[in-house]
mmCIF file of N, CA, C and O and ligand atoms in Angstrom:
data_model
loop_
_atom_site.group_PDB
_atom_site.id
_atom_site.type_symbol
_atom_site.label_atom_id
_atom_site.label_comp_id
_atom_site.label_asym_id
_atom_site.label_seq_id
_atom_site.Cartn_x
_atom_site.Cartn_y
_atom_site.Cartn_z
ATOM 1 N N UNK A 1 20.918 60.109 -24.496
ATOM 2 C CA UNK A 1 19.917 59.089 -24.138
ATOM 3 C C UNK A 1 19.970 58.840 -22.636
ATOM 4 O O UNK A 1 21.007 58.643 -22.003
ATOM 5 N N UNK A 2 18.900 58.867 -22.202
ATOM 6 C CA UNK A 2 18.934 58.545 -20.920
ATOM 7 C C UNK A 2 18.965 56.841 -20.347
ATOM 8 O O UNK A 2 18.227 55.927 -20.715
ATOM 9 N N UNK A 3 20.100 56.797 -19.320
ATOM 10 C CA UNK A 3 20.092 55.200 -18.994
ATOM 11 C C UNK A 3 20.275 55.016 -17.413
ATOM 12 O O UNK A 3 20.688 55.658 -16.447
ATOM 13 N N UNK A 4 19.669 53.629 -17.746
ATOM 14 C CA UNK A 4 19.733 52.854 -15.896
ATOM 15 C C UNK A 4 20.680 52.319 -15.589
ATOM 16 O O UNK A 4 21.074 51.532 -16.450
ATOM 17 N N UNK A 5 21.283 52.375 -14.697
ATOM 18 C CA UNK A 5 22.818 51.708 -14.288
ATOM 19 C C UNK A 5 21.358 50.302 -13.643
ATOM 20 O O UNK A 5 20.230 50.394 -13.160
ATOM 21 N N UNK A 6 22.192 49.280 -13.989
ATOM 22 C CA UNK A 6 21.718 47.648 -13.410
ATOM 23 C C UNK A 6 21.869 47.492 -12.072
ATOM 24 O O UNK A 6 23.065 47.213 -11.991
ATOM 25 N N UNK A 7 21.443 47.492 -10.993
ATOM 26 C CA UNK A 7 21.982 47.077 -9.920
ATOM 27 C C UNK A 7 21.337 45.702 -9.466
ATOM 28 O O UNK A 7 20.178 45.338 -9.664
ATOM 29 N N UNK A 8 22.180 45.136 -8.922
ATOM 30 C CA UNK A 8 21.695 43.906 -7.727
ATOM 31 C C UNK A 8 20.879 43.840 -7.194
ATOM 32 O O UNK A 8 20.728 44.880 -6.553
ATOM 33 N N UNK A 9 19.690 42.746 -6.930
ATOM 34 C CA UNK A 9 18.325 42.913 -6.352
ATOM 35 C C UNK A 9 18.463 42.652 -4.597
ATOM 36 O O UNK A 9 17.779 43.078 -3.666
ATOM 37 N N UNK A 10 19.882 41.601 -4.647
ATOM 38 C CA UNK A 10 19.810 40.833 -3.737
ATOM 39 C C UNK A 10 20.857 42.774 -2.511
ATOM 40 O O UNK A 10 20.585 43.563 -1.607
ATOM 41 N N UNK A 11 21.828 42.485 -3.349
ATOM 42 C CA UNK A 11 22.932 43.767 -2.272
ATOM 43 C C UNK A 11 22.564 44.531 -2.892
ATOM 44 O O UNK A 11 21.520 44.640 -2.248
ATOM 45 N N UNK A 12 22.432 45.395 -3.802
ATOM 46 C CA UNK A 12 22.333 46.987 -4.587
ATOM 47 C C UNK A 12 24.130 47.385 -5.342
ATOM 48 O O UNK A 12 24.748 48.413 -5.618
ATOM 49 N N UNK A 13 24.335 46.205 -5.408
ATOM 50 C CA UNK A 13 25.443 46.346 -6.056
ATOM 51 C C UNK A 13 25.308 47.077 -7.319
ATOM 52 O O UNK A 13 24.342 46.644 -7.948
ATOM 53 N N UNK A 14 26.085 48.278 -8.080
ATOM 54 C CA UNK A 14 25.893 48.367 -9.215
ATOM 55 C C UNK A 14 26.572 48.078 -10.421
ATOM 56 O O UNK A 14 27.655 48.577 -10.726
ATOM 57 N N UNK A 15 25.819 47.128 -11.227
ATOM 58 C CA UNK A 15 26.791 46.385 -11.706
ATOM 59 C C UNK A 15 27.286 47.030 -13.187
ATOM 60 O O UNK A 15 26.559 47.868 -13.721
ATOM 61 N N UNK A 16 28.392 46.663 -13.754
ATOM 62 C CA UNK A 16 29.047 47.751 -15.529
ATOM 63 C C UNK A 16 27.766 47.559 -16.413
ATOM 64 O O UNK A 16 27.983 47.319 -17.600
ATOM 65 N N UNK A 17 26.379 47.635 -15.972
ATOM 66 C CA UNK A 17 25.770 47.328 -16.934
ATOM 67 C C UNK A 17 24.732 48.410 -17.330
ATOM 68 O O UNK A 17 23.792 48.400 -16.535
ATOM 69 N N UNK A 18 24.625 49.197 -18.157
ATOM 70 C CA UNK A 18 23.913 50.331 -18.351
ATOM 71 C C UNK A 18 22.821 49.697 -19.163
ATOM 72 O O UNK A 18 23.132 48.707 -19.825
ATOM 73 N N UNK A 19 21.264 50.244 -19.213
ATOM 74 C CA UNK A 19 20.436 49.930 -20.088
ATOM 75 C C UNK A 19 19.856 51.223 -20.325
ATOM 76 O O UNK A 19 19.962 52.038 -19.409
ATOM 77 N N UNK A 20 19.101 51.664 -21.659
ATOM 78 C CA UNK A 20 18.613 52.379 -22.402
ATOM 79 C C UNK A 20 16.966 52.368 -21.083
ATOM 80 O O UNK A 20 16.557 51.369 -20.492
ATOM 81 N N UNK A 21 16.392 53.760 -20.992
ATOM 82 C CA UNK A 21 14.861 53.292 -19.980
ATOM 83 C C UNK A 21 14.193 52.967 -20.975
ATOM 84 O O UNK A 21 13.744 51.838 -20.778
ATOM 85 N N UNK A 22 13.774 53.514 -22.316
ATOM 86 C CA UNK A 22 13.248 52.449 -22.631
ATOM 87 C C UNK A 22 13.340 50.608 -23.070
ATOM 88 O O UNK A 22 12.547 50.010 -23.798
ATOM 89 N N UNK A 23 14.437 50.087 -22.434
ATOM 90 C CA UNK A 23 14.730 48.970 -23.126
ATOM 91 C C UNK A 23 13.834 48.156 -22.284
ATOM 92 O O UNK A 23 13.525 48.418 -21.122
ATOM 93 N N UNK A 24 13.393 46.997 -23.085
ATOM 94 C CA UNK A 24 12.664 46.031 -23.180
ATOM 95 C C UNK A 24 13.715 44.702 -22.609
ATOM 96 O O UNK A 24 14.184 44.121 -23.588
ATOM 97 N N UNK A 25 14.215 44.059 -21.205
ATOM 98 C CA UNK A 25 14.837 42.880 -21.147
ATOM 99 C C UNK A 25 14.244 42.252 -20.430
ATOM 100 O O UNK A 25 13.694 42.640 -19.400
ATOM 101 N N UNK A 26 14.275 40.941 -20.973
ATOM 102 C CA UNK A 26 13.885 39.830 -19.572
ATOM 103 C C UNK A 26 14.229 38.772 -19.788
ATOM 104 O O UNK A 26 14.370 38.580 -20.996
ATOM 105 N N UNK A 27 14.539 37.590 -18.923
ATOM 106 C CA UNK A 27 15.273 36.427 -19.304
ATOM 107 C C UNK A 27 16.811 36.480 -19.383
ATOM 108 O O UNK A 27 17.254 35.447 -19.885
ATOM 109 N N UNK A 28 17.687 37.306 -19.065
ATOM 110 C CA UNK A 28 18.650 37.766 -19.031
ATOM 111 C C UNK A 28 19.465 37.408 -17.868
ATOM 112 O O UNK A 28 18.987 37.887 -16.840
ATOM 113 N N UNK A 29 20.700 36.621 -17.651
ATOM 114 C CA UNK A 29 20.881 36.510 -16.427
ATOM 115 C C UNK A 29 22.561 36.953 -16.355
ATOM 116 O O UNK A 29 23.486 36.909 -17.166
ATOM 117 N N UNK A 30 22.408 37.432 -14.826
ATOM 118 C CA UNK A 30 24.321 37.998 -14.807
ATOM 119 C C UNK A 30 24.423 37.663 -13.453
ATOM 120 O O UNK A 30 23.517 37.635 -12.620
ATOM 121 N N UNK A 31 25.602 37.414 -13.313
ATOM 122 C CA UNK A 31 25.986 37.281 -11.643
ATOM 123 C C UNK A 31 26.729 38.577 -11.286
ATOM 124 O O UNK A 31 27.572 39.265 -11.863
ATOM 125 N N UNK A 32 26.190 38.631 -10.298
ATOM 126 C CA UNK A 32 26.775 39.934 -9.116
ATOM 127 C C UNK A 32 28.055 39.916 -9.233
ATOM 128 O O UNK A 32 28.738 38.913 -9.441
ATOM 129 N N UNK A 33 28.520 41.272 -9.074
ATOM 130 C CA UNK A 33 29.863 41.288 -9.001
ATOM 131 C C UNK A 33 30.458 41.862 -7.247
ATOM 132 O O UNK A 33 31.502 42.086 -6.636
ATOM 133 N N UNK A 34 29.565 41.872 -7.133
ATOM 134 C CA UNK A 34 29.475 42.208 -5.743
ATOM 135 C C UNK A 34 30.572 41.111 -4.505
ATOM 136 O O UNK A 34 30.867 39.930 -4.693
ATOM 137 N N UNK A 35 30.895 41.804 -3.541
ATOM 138 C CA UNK A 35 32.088 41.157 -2.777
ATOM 139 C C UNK A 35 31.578 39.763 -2.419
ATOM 140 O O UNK A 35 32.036 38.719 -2.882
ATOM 141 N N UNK A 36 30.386 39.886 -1.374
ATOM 142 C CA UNK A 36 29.767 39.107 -0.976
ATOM 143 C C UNK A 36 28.457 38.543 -1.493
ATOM 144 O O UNK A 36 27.565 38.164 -0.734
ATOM 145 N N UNK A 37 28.358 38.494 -3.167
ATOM 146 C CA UNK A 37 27.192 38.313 -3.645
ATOM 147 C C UNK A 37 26.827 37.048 -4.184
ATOM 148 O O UNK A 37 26.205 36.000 -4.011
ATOM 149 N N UNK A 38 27.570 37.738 -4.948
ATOM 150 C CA UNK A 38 28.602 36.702 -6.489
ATOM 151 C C UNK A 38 27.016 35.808 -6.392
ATOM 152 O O UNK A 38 27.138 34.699 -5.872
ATOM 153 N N UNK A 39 25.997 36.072 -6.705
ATOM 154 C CA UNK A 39 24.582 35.751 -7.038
ATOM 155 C C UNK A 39 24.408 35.881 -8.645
ATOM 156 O O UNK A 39 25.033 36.648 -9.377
ATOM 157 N N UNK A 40 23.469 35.004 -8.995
ATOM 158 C CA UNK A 40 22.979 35.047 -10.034
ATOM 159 C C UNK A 40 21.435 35.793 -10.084
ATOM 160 O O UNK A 40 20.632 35.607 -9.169
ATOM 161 N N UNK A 41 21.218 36.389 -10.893
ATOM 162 C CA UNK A 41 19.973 37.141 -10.727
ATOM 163 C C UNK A 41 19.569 38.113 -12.494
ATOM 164 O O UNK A 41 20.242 38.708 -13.336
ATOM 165 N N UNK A 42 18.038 37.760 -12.288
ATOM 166 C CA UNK A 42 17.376 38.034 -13.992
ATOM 167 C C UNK A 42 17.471 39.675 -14.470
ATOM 168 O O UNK A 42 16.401 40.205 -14.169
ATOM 169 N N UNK A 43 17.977 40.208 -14.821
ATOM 170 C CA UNK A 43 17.756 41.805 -15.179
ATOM 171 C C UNK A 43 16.686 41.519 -16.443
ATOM 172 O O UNK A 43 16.562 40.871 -17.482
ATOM 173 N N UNK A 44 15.863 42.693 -15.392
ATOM 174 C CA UNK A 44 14.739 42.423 -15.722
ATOM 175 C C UNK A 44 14.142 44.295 -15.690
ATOM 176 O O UNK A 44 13.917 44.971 -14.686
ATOM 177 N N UNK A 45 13.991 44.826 -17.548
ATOM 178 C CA UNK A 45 13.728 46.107 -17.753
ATOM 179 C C UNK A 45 12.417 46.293 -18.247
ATOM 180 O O UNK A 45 12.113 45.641 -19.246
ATOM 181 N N UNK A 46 11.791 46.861 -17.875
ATOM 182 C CA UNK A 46 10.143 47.039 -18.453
ATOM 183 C C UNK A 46 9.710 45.864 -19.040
ATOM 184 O O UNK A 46 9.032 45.879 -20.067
ATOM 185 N N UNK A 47 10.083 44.716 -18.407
ATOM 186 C CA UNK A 47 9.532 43.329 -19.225
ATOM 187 C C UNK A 47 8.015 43.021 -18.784
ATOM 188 O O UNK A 47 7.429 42.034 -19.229
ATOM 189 N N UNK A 48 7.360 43.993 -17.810
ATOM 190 C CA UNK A 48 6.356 44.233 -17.655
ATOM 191 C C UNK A 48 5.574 44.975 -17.455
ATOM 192 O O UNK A 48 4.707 45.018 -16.581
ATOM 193 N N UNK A 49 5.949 45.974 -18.683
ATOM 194 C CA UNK A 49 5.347 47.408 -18.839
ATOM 195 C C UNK A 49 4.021 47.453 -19.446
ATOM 196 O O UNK A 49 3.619 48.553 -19.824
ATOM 197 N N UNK A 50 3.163 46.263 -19.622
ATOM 198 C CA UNK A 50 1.804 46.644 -20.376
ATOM 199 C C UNK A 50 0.981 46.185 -18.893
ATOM 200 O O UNK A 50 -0.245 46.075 -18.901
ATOM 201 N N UNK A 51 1.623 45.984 -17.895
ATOM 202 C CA UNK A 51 0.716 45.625 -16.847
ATOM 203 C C UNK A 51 1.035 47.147 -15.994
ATOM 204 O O UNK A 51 0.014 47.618 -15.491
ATOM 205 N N UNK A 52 2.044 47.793 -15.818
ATOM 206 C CA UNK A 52 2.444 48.689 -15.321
ATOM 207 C C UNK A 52 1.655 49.961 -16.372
ATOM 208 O O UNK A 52 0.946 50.673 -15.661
ATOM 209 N N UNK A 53 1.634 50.218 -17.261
ATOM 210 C CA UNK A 53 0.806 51.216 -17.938
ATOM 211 C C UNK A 53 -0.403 51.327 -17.303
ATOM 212 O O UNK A 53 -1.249 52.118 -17.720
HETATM 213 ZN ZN1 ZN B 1 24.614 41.249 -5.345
#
């Protein structure tokens, strides 16, 4: 199966979080693990794929 490693919107951190391409997330929130990040931020996967089609 092919998957997306999650990264950080804010640094490009990549975070332990793999998703499926087709997965469907939104509303989802994780904080950066990043040195200087440590941000909170929505992973957010084709949660707007009928506007993108
Ligand atoms: Zn970050």
């Amino acid at each position: 199966m092919d998957m997306d490693k999650v990264k950080c919107p804010h640094c490009g951190y990549e975070m332990p979080l793999q998703a499926a391409k087709d997965a469907i997330c939104r509303g989802v929130f994780v904080r950066c693990k990043g040195r200087n990040c440590k941000r909170i931020f929505e992973v957010r996967i084709n949660s707007n794929s009928d506007k993108t089609k």
